[in-house]
Coordinates of C-alpha atoms and ligand atoms in Angstrom, one line a residue:
M1 CA 0.0 0.0 0.0
A2 CA 2.9 2.3 0.7
L3 CA 4.3 1.7 -2.7
L4 CA 1.1 1.7 -4.7
G5 CA -0.2 4.7 -2.8
G6 CA 2.9 6.7 -3.8
H7 CA 4.0 7.1 -0.1
V8 CA 7.3 5.3 -0.7
S9 CA 9.2 5.4 -3.9
A10 CA 10.3 2.1 -5.5
T11 CA 13.7 3.8 -6.2
H12 CA 14.5 3.3 -2.5
I13 CA 13.8 -0.4 -2.6
A14 CA 16.2 -3.0 -4.1
S15 CA 13.7 -5.9 -4.1
L16 CA 10.5 -6.8 -2.3
S17 CA 9.6 -10.1 -0.5
C18 CA 6.0 -10.5 0.6
T19 CA 4.4 -13.3 2.5
N20 CA 0.8 -14.1 1.8
S21 CA -1.3 -11.0 1.5
S22 CA 0.0 -7.8 0.0
M23 CA -2.0 -6.3 -2.8
Y24 CA -4.6 -9.1 -3.0
F25 CA -6.6 -10.5 -0.1
K26 CA -8.2 -13.8 -0.8
L27 CA -9.5 -15.3 2.4
N28 CA -10.3 -18.8 3.4
A29 CA -14.0 -19.7 3.8
L30 CA -14.3 -19.1 7.6
P31 CA -12.5 -15.7 7.8
M32 CA -14.5 -14.6 4.7
L33 CA -17.7 -15.6 6.4
K34 CA -16.7 -13.5 9.4
M35 CA -16.1 -10.6 7.1
W36 CA -19.5 -10.8 5.4
L37 CA -21.3 -11.2 8.8
P38 CA -21.4 -7.9 10.8
V39 CA -18.8 -9.2 13.2
V40 CA -16.5 -6.1 12.8
P41 CA -19.3 -3.4 13.0
V42 CA -20.7 -5.1 16.1
S43 CA -17.3 -5.5 17.7
M44 CA -16.6 -1.8 17.1
A45 CA -20.0 -0.9 18.7
I46 CA -19.2 -3.1 21.7
L47 CA -15.7 -1.5 22.1
G48 CA -17.1 2.1 22.2
K49 CA -14.5 4.8 22.2
N50 CA -11.5 2.8 23.3
K51 CA -10.7 0.7 20.3
V52 CA -7.5 -0.9 21.7
L53 CA -8.3 -4.2 23.2
P54 CA -6.1 -5.4 26.1
L55 CA -5.4 -9.1 25.6
L56 CA -3.6 -10.2 28.8
K57 CA -6.0 -12.0 31.1
T58 CA -4.4 -10.4 34.2
E59 CA -5.1 -6.9 33.0
K60 CA -8.0 -5.0 34.4
T61 CA -10.4 -4.1 31.6
S62 CA -13.8 -2.4 31.0
W63 CA -17.0 -4.4 30.7
R64 CA -17.0 -3.6 27.0
H65 CA -13.6 -5.2 26.5
R66 CA -14.6 -8.2 28.7
L67 CA -17.8 -8.7 26.7
L68 CA -15.9 -8.6 23.4
K69 CA -13.3 -11.0 24.6
C70 CA -16.0 -13.4 25.9
I71 CA -17.7 -13.4 22.5
A72 CA -14.4 -13.8 20.7
R73 CA -13.6 -17.0 22.6
L74 CA -16.9 -18.5 21.3
I75 CA -16.3 -17.7 17.6
P76 CA -15.4 -20.9 15.6
R77 CA -11.9 -21.1 14.3
Y78 CA -9.7 -23.8 12.7
E79 CA -7.6 -24.6 15.8
R80 CA -8.4 -24.2 19.5
C81 CA -5.7 -23.4 22.1
T82 CA -5.3 -23.7 25.9
C83 CA -3.9 -20.1 26.0
N84 CA -6.6 -17.6 26.9
E85 CA -4.9 -14.7 25.1
C86 CA -4.4 -16.8 21.9
E87 CA -8.1 -17.8 22.0
V88 CA -9.2 -14.2 22.1
I89 CA -7.0 -13.0 19.2
S90 CA -7.8 -16.0 17.1
G91 CA -11.5 -15.4 17.6
I92 CA -11.3 -11.8 16.5
F93 CA -8.6 -12.0 13.8
G94 CA -8.8 -15.7 12.9
N95 CA -6.0 -18.3 13.4
A96 CA -2.9 -16.7 12.0
F97 CA -0.6 -19.7 12.2
W98 CA -0.7 -23.5 12.6
H99 CA 0.3 -24.3 16.2
Q100 CA 2.4 -27.3 15.3
N101 CA 4.7 -25.0 13.3
V102 CA 5.4 -22.6 16.2
S103 CA 7.6 -23.5 19.2
P104 CA 6.1 -23.1 22.7
T105 CA 8.6 -20.4 23.4
M106 CA 7.5 -18.4 20.3
H107 CA 3.9 -19.0 21.2
S108 CA 4.4 -17.7 24.7
W109 CA 6.4 -14.7 23.5
L110 CA 3.7 -13.8 21.0
N111 CA 0.9 -13.9 23.4
M112 CA 2.5 -12.7 26.6
Q113 CA 5.0 -10.1 25.4
S114 CA 4.6 -9.2 21.7
S115 CA 0.9 -8.8 21.1
T116 CA -0.6 -7.9 24.4
R117 CA -2.9 -5.2 22.9
L118 CA -4.9 -5.3 19.8
P119 CA -5.6 -2.0 18.1
M120 CA -8.9 -2.5 16.3
S121 CA -9.6 0.9 14.7
T122 CA -8.2 -0.3 11.4
F123 CA -10.5 -3.4 11.3
P124 CA -13.4 -1.6 9.3
H125 CA -10.8 -0.7 6.6
L126 CA -9.4 -4.2 6.7
R127 CA -12.9 -5.6 6.3
K128 CA -13.4 -3.5 3.1
I129 CA -10.1 -4.8 1.7
C130 CA -11.1 -8.4 2.5
K131 CA -14.5 -8.1 1.0
A132 CA -13.1 -6.4 -2.2
G133 CA -10.3 -9.1 -2.4
F134 CA -7.6 -6.4 -3.0
I135 CA -6.4 -3.3 -1.4
V136 CA -8.8 -0.4 -1.4
D137 CA -8.7 2.9 0.5
S138 CA -10.7 3.5 3.7
N139 CA -13.7 4.6 1.6
G140 CA -13.6 1.4 -0.4
N141 CA -12.2 3.0 -3.6
N142 CA -9.7 1.2 -5.8
S143 CA -7.0 3.8 -5.5
Y144 CA -3.9 1.5 -5.3
L145 CA -4.0 -1.1 -8.1
I146 CA -4.5 1.6 -10.7
H147 CA -0.9 2.7 -10.2
P148 CA 1.2 -0.3 -11.3
E149 CA 3.9 2.1 -12.6
R150 CA 4.8 2.8 -8.9
M151 CA 5.8 -0.9 -8.5
E152 CA 9.1 -0.8 -10.5
V153 CA 10.7 -3.3 -8.2
S154 CA 11.7 -7.0 -8.4
T155 CA 9.4 -9.1 -6.3
L156 CA 9.1 -12.5 -4.5
Y157 CA 5.7 -13.6 -3.3
I158 CA 5.5 -16.4 -0.7
S159 CA 2.3 -18.2 0.3
G160 CA 1.8 -21.0 2.8
G161 CA 0.5 -24.1 1.1
R162 CA -1.7 -25.2 4.1
N163 CA -4.4 -22.5 4.1
I164 CA -5.3 -21.0 7.4
L165 CA -6.2 -17.3 6.8
V166 CA -5.6 -16.4 3.2
T167 CA -5.3 -18.7 0.2
P168 CA -2.3 -19.1 -2.2
E169 CA -4.4 -17.3 -4.8
T170 CA -3.3 -14.1 -3.0
S171 CA 0.3 -14.5 -4.2
F172 CA -0.8 -16.1 -7.5
L173 CA -2.7 -12.9 -8.4
A174 CA 0.0 -10.5 -7.1
N175 CA 2.7 -12.4 -9.1
K176 CA 0.5 -12.2 -12.2
Y177 CA 0.0 -8.4 -11.6
M178 CA 3.7 -7.8 -11.4
K179 CA 4.6 -9.9 -14.4
L180 CA 2.0 -8.1 -16.5
H181 CA 2.8 -4.6 -15.4
Q182 CA 6.5 -4.8 -14.7
P183 CA 7.7 -7.4 -17.2
G184 CA 11.2 -6.2 -17.3
L185 CA 12.0 -7.2 -13.7
R186 CA 12.4 -10.5 -12.0
H187 CA 9.2 -11.8 -10.3
E188 CA 9.1 -15.0 -8.4
R189 CA 6.5 -16.9 -6.5
V190 CA 6.9 -19.7 -4.0
V191 CA 4.2 -21.8 -2.2
V192 CA 5.7 -23.5 0.9
E193 CA 3.9 -26.7 1.8
G194 CA 2.9 -27.2 5.5
F195 CA 2.8 -23.5 6.4
G196 CA -0.2 -21.3 6.9
H197 CA 0.1 -17.5 7.5
S198 CA 2.5 -15.9 10.0
D199 CA 4.2 -19.2 10.7
L200 CA 6.0 -18.6 7.4
L201 CA 8.1 -16.1 9.3
I202 CA 7.9 -17.3 12.9
G203 CA 7.8 -21.1 12.4
E204 CA 10.4 -23.4 13.9
E205 CA 11.4 -24.6 10.5
S206 CA 11.2 -21.2 8.7
H207 CA 14.9 -20.8 8.6
K208 CA 15.2 -24.0 6.6
K209 CA 12.1 -23.8 4.4
V210 CA 11.2 -20.2 4.0
F211 CA 14.1 -17.8 4.6
P212 CA 16.4 -19.5 1.9
H213 CA 13.9 -18.2 -0.7
I214 CA 14.0 -14.7 0.7
L215 CA 17.8 -14.7 1.0
S216 CA 18.2 -16.0 -2.5
H217 CA 15.9 -13.2 -3.8
I218 CA 17.9 -10.6 -1.9
R219 CA 21.2 -12.0 -3.2
L220 CA 20.0 -11.9 -6.8
A221 CA 19.1 -8.2 -6.3
E222 CA 22.5 -7.5 -4.8
Q223 CA 24.1 -9.1 -7.8
G224 CA 22.1 -7.0 -10.2
E225 CA 20.1 -10.1 -11.3
N226 CA 16.7 -8.6 -10.7
V227 CA 16.3 -7.6 -14.4
V228 CA 14.9 -10.1 -16.9
M229 CA 17.4 -9.8 -19.7
S230 CA 15.3 -11.8 -22.3
S231 CA 12.8 -8.9 -22.5
G232 CA 9.4 -8.9 -20.8
K233 CA 7.6 -10.8 -23.6
K234 CA 7.8 -14.1 -21.7
C235 CA 6.6 -12.5 -18.5
N236 CA 3.7 -10.9 -20.3
E237 CA 2.6 -14.2 -21.8
E238 CA 2.8 -15.9 -18.4
A239 CA 0.8 -13.1 -16.8
L240 CA -1.9 -13.2 -19.4
A241 CA -2.3 -17.0 -19.5
W242 CA -5.6 -18.0 -17.9
A243 CA -4.2 -21.1 -16.3
D244 CA -5.4 -22.0 -12.8
D245 CA -3.1 -21.7 -10.0
P246 CA -1.5 -25.1 -9.6
Y247 CA -1.3 -24.7 -5.9
S248 CA -4.9 -23.7 -5.5
E249 CA -7.1 -25.8 -3.3
Y250 CA -9.6 -23.0 -2.9
R251 CA -13.0 -24.4 -3.9
G252 CA -15.1 -21.3 -3.8
F253 CA -17.0 -19.4 -1.2
G254 CA -19.9 -21.7 -0.5
S255 CA -18.5 -25.1 -0.8
L256 CA -16.2 -25.0 2.2
F257 CA -18.9 -24.0 4.7
S258 CA -20.5 -26.6 6.8
P259 CA -24.2 -25.6 7.4
S260 CA -23.5 -26.1 11.2
I261 CA -20.8 -23.4 11.2
I262 CA -23.1 -21.0 9.4
I263 CA -26.0 -21.7 11.8
L264 CA -23.7 -21.5 14.8
L265 CA -22.3 -18.1 13.8
M266 CA -25.7 -16.7 13.0
L267 CA -27.1 -17.8 16.3
L268 CA -24.1 -16.5 18.1
W269 CA -24.4 -13.0 16.7
L270 CA -28.1 -12.6 16.9
P271 CA -28.4 -11.8 20.6
V272 CA -25.4 -9.5 20.3
L273 CA -26.9 -7.6 17.4
I274 CA -30.2 -7.2 19.3
S275 CA -28.5 -6.0 22.5
V276 CA -26.2 -3.5 20.8
F277 CA -28.6 -1.9 18.2
I278 CA -32.0 -2.1 20.0
Ligands
LIG301 ZN1 -2.3 -20.7 20.7

């Protein structure tokens, strides 16, 4: 968004490595359902003026924060956890990583030291982006992707192959966009099997399975290998090809919902909606 919005010039960047979402946001079925339901507006109404949610169980909080945390723990998600703080953030944001990929030390540091407060004022904007499927401004306007000329930079897009929050389609589309609009530069895409979202960077095996791709990309940029010498024709052809993403397991919006999850979510939010708005 910084680059496409014109806030940062590509001339200051040697190469760009992005994990999962960057310019496109293609959510899994469950997070997408949460975005289409009024979970975010209701959460904001419950929060009131103070939009920063304290996550630590030991911290004294207002009744509004306690109510939201209580509801968050009930929201369905892919993985449950014994950690109270993790349960709250997963309910609001969705599971951001597969637990088996993250060490207990990292898990404890994340929940007890790193992310002890959740600023939620950006969530309405994030909801617009997720519903659009690509970055939009806070009014929902497509004011970023219309400026591909600002992305004159070599890119590497990395997705996790085991979907948990966004699908690999996210990096598939971003890679296509870059090959189409900046065909003279090197653009790579990698899907790392077994990883989900943030575990790509914080996983116990990340240094073996993810970081080598990033280091290789940086090394090529340092060596001046970020320009495609054979002209951009091949890149353009690849970008325009209508082939499906070979890594895609995304089966569409409706097919991944079990009716029980939909009914549970609807029932869960009905009394909250009534109590907040009536
Ligand atoms: Zn956890």
